[in-house]
Coordinates of C-alpha atoms in Angstrom, one line a residue:
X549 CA -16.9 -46.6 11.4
X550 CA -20.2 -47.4 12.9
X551 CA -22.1 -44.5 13.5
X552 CA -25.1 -44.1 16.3
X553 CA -28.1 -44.5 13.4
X554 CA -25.9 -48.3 12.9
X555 CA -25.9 -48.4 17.0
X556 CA -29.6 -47.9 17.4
X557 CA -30.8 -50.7 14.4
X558 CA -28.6 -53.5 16.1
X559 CA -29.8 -53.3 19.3
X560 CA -33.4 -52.9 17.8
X561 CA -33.1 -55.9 15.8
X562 CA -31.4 -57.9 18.8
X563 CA -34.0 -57.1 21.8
X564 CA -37.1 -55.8 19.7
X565 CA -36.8 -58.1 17.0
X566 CA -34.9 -60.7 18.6
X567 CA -33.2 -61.2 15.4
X568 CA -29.3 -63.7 16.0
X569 CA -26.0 -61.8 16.1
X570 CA -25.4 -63.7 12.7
X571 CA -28.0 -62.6 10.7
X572 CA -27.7 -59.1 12.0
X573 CA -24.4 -59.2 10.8
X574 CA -25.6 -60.5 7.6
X575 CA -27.7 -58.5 6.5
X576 CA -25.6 -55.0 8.3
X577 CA -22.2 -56.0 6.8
X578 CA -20.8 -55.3 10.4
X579 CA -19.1 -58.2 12.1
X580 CA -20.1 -60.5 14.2
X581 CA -17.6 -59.2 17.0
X582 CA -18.8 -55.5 16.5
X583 CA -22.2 -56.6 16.8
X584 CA -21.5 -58.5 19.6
X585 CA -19.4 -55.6 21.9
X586 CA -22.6 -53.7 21.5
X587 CA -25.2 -55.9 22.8
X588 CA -22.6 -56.8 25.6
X589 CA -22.0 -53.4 26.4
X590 CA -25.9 -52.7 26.0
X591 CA -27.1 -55.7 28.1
X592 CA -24.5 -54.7 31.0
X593 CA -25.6 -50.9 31.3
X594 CA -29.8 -52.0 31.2
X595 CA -29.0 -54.1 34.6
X596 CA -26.6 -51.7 35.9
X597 CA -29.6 -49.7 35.5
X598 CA -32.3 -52.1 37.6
X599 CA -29.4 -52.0 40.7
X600 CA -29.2 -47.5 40.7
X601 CA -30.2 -46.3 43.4
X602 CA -29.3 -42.4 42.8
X603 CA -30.6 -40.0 40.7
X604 CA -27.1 -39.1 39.5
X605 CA -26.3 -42.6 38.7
X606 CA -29.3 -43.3 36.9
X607 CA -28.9 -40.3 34.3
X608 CA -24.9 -41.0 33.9
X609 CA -26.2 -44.6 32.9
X610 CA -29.4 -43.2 30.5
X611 CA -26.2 -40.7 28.8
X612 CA -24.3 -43.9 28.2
X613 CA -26.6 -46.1 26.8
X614 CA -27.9 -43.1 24.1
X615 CA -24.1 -41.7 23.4
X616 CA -22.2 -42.0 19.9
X617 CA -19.9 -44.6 19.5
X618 CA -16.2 -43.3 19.4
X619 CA -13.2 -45.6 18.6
X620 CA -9.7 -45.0 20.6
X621 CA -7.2 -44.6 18.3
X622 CA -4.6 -43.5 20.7
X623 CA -2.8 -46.9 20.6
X624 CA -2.9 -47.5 16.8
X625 CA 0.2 -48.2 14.6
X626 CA 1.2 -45.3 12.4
X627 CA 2.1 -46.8 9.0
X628 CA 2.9 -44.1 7.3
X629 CA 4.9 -42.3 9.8
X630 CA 8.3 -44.2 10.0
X631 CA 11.7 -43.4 11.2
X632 CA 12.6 -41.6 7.9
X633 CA 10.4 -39.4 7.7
X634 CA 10.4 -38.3 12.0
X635 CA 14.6 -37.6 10.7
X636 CA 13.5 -35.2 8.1
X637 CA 10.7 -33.4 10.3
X638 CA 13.2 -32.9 13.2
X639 CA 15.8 -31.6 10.7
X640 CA 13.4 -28.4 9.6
X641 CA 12.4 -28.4 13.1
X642 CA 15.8 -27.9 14.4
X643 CA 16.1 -25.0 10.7
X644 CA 13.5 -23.1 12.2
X645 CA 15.0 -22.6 15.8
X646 CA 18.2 -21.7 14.2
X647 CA 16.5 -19.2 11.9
X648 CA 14.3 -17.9 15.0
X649 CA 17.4 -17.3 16.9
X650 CA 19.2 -15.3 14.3
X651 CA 16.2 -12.7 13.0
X652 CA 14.7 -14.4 10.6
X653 CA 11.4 -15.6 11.7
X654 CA 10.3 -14.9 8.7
X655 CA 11.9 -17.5 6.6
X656 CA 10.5 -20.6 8.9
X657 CA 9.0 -23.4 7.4
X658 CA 5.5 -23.8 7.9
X659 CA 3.9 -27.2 8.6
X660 CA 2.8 -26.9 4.7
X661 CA 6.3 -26.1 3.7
X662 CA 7.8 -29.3 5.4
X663 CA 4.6 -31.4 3.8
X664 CA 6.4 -30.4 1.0
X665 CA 9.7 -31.2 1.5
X666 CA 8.9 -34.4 2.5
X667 CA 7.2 -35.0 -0.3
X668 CA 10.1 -33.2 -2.2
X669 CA 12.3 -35.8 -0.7
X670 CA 10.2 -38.8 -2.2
X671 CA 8.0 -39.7 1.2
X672 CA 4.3 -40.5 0.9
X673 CA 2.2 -39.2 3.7
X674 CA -0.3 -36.7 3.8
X675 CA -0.5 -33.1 5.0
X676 CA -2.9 -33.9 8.2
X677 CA -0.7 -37.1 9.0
X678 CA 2.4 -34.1 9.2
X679 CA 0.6 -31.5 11.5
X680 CA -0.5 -34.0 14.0
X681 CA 3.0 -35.4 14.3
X682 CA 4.2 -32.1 14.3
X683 CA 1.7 -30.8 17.0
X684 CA 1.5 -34.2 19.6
X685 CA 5.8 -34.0 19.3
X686 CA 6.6 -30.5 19.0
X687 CA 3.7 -28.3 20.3
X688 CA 2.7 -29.7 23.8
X689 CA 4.1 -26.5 25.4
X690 CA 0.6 -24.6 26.9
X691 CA -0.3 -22.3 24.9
X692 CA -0.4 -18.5 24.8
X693 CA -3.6 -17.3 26.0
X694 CA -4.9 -13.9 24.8
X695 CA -7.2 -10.9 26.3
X696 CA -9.9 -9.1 24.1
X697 CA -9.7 -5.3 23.7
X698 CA -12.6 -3.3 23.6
X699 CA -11.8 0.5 22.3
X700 CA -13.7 3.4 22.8
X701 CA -15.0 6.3 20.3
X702 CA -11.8 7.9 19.3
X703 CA -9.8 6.2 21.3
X704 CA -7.3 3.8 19.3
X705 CA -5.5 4.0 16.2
X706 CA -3.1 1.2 14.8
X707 CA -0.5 1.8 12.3
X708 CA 1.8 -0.8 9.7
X709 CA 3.4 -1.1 6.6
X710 CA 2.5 -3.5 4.1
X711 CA 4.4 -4.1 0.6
X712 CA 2.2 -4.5 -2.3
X713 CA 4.3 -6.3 -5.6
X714 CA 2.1 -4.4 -8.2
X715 CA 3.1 -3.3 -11.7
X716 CA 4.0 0.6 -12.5
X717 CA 4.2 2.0 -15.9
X718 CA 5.6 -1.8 -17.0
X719 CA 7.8 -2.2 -14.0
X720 CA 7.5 -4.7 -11.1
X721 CA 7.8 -2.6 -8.4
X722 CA 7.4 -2.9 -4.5
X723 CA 5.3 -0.4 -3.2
X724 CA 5.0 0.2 0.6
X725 CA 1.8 0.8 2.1
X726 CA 1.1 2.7 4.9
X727 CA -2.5 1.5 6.5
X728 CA -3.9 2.8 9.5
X729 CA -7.1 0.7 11.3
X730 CA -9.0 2.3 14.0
X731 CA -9.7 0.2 17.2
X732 CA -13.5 1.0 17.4
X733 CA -15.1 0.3 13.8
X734 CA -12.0 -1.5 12.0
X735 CA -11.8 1.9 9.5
X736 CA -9.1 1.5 7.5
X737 CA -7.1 4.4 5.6
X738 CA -4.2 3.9 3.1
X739 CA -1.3 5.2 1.3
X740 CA 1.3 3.7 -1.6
X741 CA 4.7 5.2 -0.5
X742 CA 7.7 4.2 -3.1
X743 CA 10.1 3.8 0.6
X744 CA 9.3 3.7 4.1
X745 CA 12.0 6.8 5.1
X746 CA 10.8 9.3 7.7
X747 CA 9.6 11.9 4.9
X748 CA 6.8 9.0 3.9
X749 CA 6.1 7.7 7.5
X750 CA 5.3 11.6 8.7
X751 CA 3.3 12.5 5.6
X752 CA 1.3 9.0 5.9
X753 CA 0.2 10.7 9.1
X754 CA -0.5 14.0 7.8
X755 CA -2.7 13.0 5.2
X756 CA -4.1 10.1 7.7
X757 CA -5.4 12.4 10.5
X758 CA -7.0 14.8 7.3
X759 CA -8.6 11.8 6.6
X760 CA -10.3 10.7 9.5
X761 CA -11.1 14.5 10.1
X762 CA -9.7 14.6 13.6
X763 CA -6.5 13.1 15.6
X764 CA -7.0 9.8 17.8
X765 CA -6.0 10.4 21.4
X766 CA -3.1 6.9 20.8
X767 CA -1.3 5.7 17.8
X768 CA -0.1 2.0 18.2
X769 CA 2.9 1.0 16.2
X770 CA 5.3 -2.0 16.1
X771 CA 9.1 -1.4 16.3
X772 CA 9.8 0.3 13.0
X773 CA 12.8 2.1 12.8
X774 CA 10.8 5.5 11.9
X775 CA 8.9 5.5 15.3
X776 CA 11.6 3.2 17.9
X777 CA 15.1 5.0 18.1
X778 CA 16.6 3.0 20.6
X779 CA 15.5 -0.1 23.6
X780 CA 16.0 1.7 27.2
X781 CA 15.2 -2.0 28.5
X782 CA 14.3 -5.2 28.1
X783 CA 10.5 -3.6 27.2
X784 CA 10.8 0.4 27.5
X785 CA 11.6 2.0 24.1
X786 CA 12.7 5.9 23.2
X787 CA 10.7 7.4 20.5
X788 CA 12.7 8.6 17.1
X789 CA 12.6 12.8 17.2
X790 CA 10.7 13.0 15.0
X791 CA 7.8 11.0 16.2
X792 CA 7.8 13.1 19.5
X793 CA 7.4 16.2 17.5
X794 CA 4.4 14.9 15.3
X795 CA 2.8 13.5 18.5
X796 CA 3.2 17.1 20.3
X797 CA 2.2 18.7 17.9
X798 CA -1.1 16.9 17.1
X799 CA -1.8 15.9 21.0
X800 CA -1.8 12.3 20.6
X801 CA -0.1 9.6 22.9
X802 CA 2.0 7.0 21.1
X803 CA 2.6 3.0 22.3
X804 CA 4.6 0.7 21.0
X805 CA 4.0 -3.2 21.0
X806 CA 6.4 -5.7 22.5
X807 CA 8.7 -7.4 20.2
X808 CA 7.6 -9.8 17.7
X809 CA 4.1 -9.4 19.5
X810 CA 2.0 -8.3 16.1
X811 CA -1.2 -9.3 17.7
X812 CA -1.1 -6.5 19.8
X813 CA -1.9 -4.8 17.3
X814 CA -4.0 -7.3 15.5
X815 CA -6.7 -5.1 13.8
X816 CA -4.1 -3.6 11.5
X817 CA -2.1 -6.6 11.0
X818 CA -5.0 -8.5 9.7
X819 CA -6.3 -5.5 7.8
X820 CA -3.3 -5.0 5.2
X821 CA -3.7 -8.9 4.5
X822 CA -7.3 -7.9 4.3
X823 CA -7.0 -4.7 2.0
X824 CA -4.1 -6.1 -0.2
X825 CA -6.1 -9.2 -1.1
X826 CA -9.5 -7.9 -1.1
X827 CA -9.1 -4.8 -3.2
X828 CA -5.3 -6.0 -5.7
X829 CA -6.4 -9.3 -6.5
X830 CA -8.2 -8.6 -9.7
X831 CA -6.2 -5.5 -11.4
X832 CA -2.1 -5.4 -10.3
X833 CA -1.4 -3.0 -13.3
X834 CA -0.7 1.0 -13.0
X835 CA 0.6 3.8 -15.2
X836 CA 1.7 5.5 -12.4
X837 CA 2.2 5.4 -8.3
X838 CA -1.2 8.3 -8.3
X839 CA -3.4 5.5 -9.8
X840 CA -2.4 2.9 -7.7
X841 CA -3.2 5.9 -5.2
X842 CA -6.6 6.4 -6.7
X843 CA -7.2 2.4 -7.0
X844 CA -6.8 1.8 -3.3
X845 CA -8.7 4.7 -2.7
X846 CA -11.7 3.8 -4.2
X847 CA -11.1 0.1 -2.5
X848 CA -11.0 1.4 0.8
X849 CA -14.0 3.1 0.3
X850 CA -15.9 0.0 -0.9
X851 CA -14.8 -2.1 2.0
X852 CA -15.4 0.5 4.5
X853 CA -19.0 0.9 3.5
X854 CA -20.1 -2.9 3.9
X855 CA -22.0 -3.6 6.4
X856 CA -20.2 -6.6 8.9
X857 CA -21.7 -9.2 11.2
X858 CA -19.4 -8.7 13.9
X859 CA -20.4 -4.2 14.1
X860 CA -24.1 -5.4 14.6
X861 CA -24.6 -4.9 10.9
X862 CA -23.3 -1.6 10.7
X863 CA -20.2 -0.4 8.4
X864 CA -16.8 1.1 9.6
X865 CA -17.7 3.7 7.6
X866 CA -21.0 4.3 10.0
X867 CA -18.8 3.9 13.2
X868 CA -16.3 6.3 12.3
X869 CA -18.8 8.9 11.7
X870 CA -19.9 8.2 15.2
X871 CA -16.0 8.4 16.0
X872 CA -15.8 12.1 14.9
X873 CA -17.0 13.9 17.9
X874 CA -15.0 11.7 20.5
X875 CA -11.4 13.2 18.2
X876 CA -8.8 15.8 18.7
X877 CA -9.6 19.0 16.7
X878 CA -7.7 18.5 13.7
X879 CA -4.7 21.1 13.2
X880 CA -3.2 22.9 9.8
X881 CA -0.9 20.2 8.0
X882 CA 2.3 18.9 9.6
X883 CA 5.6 20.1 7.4
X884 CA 6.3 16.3 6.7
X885 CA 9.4 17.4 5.1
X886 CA 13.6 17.0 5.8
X887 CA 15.7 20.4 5.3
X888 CA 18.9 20.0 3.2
X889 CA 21.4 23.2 2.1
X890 CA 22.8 22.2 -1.5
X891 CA 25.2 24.1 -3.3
X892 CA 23.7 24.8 -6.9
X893 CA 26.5 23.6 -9.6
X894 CA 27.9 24.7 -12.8
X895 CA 25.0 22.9 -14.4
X896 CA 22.6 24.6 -12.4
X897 CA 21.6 21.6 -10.5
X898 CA 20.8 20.5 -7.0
X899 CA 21.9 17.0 -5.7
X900 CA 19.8 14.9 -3.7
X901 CA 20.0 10.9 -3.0
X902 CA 21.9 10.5 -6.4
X903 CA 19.2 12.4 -8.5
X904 CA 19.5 16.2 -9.8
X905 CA 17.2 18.7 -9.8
X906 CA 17.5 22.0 -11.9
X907 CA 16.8 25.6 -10.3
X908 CA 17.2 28.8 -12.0
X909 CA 20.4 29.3 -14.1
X910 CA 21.3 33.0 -11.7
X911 CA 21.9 30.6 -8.3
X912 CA 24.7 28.5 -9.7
X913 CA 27.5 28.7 -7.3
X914 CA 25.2 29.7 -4.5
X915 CA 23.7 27.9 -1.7
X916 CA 19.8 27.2 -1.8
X917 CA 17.9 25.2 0.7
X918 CA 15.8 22.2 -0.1
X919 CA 12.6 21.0 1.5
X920 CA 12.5 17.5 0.9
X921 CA 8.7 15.9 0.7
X922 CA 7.5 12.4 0.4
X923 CA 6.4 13.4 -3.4
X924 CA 8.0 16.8 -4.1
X925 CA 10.9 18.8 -3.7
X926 CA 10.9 22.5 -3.1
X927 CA 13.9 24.6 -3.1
X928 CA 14.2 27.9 -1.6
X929 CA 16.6 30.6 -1.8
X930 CA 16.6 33.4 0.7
X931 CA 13.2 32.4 1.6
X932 CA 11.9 32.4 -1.9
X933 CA 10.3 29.5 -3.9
X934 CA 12.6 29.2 -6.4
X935 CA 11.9 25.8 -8.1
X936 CA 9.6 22.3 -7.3
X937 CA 10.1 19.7 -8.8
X938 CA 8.5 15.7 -8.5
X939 CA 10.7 13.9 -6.4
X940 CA 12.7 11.2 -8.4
X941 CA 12.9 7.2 -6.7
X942 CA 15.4 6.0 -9.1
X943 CA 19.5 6.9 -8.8
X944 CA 21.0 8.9 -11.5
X945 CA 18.4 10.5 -13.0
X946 CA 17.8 14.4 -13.5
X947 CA 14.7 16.6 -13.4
X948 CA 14.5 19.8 -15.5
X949 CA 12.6 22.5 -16.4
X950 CA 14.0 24.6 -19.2
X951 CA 12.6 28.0 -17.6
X952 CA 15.3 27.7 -15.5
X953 CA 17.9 28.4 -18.2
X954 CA 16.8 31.3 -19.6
X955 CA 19.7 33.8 -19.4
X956 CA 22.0 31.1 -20.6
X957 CA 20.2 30.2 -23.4
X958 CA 20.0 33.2 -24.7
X959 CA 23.6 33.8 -24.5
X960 CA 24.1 30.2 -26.1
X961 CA 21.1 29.7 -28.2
X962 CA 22.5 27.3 -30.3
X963 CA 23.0 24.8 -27.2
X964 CA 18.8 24.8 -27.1
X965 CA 18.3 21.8 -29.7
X966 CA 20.7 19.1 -27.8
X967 CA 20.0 20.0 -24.1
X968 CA 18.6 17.7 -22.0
X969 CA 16.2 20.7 -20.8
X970 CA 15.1 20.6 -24.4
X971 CA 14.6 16.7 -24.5
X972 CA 12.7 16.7 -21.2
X973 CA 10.4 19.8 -21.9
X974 CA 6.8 19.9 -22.1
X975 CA 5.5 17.9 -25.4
X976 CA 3.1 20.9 -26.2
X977 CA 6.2 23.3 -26.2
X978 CA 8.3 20.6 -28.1
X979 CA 5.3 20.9 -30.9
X980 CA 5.3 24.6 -31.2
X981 CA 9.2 24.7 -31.6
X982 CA 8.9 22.0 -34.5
X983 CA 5.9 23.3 -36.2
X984 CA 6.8 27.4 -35.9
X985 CA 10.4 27.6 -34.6
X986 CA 12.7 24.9 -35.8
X987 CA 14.7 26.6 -38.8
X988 CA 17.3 28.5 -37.8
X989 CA 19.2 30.7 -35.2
X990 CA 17.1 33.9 -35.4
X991 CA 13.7 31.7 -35.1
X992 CA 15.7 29.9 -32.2
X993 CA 16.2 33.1 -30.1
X994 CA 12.5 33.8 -30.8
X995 CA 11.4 30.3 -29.2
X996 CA 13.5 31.8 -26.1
X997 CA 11.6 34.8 -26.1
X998 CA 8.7 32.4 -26.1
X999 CA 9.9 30.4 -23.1
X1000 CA 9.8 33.7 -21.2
X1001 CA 6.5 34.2 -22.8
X1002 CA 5.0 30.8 -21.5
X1003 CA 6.8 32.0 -17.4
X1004 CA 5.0 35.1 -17.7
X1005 CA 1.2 34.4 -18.9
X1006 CA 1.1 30.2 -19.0
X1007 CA 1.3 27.5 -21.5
X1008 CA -2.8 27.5 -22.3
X1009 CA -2.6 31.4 -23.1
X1010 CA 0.2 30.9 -25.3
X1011 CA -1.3 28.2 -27.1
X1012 CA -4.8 30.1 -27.7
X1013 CA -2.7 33.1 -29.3
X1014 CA -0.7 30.4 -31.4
X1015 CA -3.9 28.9 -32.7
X1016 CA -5.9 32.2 -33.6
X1017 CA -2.7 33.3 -35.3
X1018 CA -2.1 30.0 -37.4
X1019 CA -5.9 30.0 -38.6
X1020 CA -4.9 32.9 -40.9
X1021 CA -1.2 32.1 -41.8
X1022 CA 1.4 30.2 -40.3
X1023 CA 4.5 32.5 -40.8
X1024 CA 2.3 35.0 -38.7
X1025 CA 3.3 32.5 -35.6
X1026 CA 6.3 34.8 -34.2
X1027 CA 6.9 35.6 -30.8
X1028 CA 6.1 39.6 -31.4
X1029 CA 2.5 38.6 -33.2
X1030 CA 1.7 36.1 -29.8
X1031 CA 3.0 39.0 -27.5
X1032 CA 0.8 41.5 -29.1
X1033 CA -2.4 39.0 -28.2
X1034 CA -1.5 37.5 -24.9
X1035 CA -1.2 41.0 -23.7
X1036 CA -4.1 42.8 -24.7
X1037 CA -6.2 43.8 -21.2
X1038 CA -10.0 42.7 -20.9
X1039 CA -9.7 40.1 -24.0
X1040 CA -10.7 36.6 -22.3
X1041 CA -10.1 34.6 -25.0
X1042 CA -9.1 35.3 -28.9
X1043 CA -11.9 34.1 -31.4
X1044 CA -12.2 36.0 -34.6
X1045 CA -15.7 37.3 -33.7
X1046 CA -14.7 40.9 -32.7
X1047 CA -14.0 43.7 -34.6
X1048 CA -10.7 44.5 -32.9
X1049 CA -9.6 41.2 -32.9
X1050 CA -10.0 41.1 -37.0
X1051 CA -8.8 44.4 -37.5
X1052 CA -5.7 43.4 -34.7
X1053 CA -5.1 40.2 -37.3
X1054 CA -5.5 42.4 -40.6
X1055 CA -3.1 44.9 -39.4
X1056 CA -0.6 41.9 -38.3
X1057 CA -0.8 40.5 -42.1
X1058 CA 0.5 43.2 -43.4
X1059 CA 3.3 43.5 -41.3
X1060 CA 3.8 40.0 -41.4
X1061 CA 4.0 40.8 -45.1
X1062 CA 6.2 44.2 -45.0
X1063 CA 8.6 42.5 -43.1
X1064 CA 8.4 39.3 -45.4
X1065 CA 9.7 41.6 -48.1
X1066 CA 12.2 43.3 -46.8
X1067 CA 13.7 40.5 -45.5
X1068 CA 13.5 38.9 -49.2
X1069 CA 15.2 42.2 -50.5
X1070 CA 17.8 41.9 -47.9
X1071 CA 18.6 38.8 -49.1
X1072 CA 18.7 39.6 -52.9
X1073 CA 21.0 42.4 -52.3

């Protein structure tokens, strides 16, 4: 392709130099012909020149003598492009109208994805060759044109979900994340959720508006299920109720895009791209859904503190602090939480969503009501916290805490060992029952005493008195020795250093030791 510099040094040569077409040509590597539609063209515009009369006409003329030489390719054979391959592109043309019309937008070929089937199929043509057949044959239709919002201080906040394929504990999982982008300074705030049910979408909130320290006056979603109950109309939607109670409660309007209209809420569409690629493309790997927590956390801090271009160098993070003043007063937390009676069962268990939860052993049989959080669970009897447990996002699965069976086990110590309470009880506890506790019933019944023990004063006070006592002897590790520590008043911790607390451990050893021996007399009789 000749370029303008090529342009410039033939006519130069021709009427500076007066050099022939032939050796210009020569010594150019252009042909003859090329060289020769220049100089035409050139010789025609210098006397059309001389004859203008008008300013106008004279600088049109000086604009075409100076302008780049362009070729019209409009009317050139396309080689590549035969009947074959125009079959195959209308085939996943006609795919993606029959996949618009039944939901499934998402599942469309792109113009990469048919490259690839053609070249799937054995056809050899390249990618840009595709998307202009593509766009001169199936895109002529005008397209959409789009208005620029401009937001105010505390005006806008968008809302989406956005799954994230990361790996917990070992596991592929899918986690949802909840991202909300503010419509001034492009602030982002975010949230791992294990499901997108209402419990997660009103806590997402909660946590959102604590956040942000303050409550945006509007809160743009898309049609999710947990904000869009029904379509009045062909545009007009009805709010789910429990969107209309967050939104009364904080003060803030909602609105609700059209449908499949993302753009209209194009800040936070763009930002989970943004905020999933930007912060999970180096580390995917978690112990637990609170670390991935902690992870995007600490992203979403780094991105909102760099300073952009486009926010006349200035960070989100800057622009939201100038938000602060312009919010609703932030109120105590919403009760992002769904109420459920249960009926507790012979096993002293609650039921929710397939999983079991334990509660005292006393409430079997009764009715107990369980608030149901996006993390937690806390069940109430008669307005009384009565057990919480950490909500479980698996099926058939049980959550225990051995306090809660108590009064059976010490009707039934020998079922201790094989429960699953025991199984899923604290390791620390599991240690001491080993180390001190694990020989027969008597010292079983003890360990029981112990559990009430470790209800009463905690696990770390328990432990303190276990290690003081085992310094000196292990057999002096019984539940009457730790109770005789733990409940001493103004002793804040048991070191060996005071007198009491030696004379306390001395007058322990020998009834450790009295009791030793009558117990070994016992025996021999």
């Amino acid at each position: 392709m000749i370029k303008l510099n090529d342009k410039a040094n033939i006519l130069i040569k021709h009427f500076v130099e007066g050099q022939s077409i032939r050796k210009i040509s020569r010594e150019s590597e252009f042909s003859r012909n090329t060289i020769r539609k220049y100089i035409r063209d050139h010789d025609e515009k210098l006397q059309d020149l001389d004859k203008a009369k008008s300013r106008d006409e004279i600088l049109t003329l000086i604009e075409s003598l100076v302008e780049t030489p362009e070729y019209d390719s409009s009317n050139r054979n396309k080689y590549k492009m035969n009947e074959a391959i125009k079959k195959d592109i209308a085939y996943c043309i006609k795919e993606n109208k029959k996949r618009r019309a039944t939901g499934r937008r998402k599942l469309q070929r792109k113009k990469i994805d048919i490259h690839e089937y053609l070249l799937g199929k054995g056809h050899d043509i390249s990618y840009s060759t595709v998307c202009n057949y593509i766009r001169n044959t199936y895109e002529n239709a005008a397209k959409e044109a789009y208005i620029k919002q401009l937001y105010h201080e505390g005006e806008s906040l968008q809302f989406d979900y956005g799954e994230a394929n990361l790996e917990i504990a070992g596991k592929n999982k899918t986690l949802n994340m909840a991202l909300f982008t503010t419509g001034f300074g492009f602030h982002h705030y975010g949230k791992f959720y294990a499901n997108k049910k209402m419990t997660s979408f009103l806590d997402a909130h909660v946590k959102a508006f604590e956040n942000f320290n303050g409550v945006y006056h509007e809160v743009v979603y898309d049609n999710l299920k947990q904000a869009v109950k029904r379509f009045v109309g062909p545009s007009e939607k009805e709010a789910t109720e429990d969107l209309v109670k967050l939104s009364l409660y904080y003060g803030f309007k909602y609105r609700f895009c059209n449908a499949y209209r993302g753009n209209e809420k194009g800040k936070v569409e763009k930002g989970v791209d943004f905020v999933r690629r930007r912060i999970f493309s180096q580390k995917t790997s978690f112990e637990s859904i609170e670390e991935a927590n902690a992870y995007l956390a600490a992203g979403l801090k780094r991105l909102n503190s760099m300073k952009k271009a486009k926010l006349d160098n200035r960070s989100p993070y800057e622009l939201w602090q100038q938000e602060i003043p312009y919010l609703l007063p932030l109120k105590p937390p919403y009760e992002a939480c769904r109420e459920k009676e249960c009926r507790v069962n012979k096993y002293s268990f609650v039921t929710f969503e397939q999983n079991k939860y334990s509660v005292p052993d006393h409430l079997v049989g009764r009715f107990v009501n369980s608030r149901i959080y996006s993390d937690y669970i806390k069940i109430y009897y008669n307005d009384e916290l009565v057990a919480k447990h950490q909500r479980i996002y698996e099926v058939h699965k049980c959550s225990i805490e051995i306090e809660h069976y108590l009064l059976t086990l010490k009707r039934k110590p020998g079922a201790l060992k094989n429960s699953l309470a025991f199984h899923q009880m604290a390791p620390d506890l599991k240690e001491i029952y080993e180390l001190y506790y694990d020989n027969y019933t008597r010292k079983t019944k003890e360990f029981i005493e112990l559990l009430e023990l470790v209800s009463e004063k905690g696990l770390d006070e328990i432990k303190g008195a276990i290690e003081t006592l085992s310094k000196n002897k292990k057999s002096m590790v019984t539940t009457a020795n730790i109770k005789v520590l733990v409940q001493k008043e103004n002793t804040p911790d048991f070191t060996i250093s005071s007198e009491i607390n030696e004379n306390s451990l001395e007058l322990l050893k020998k009834w450790d030791t009295m009791f030793s021996l009558q117990n070994h007399q016992e025996v021999i009789q």
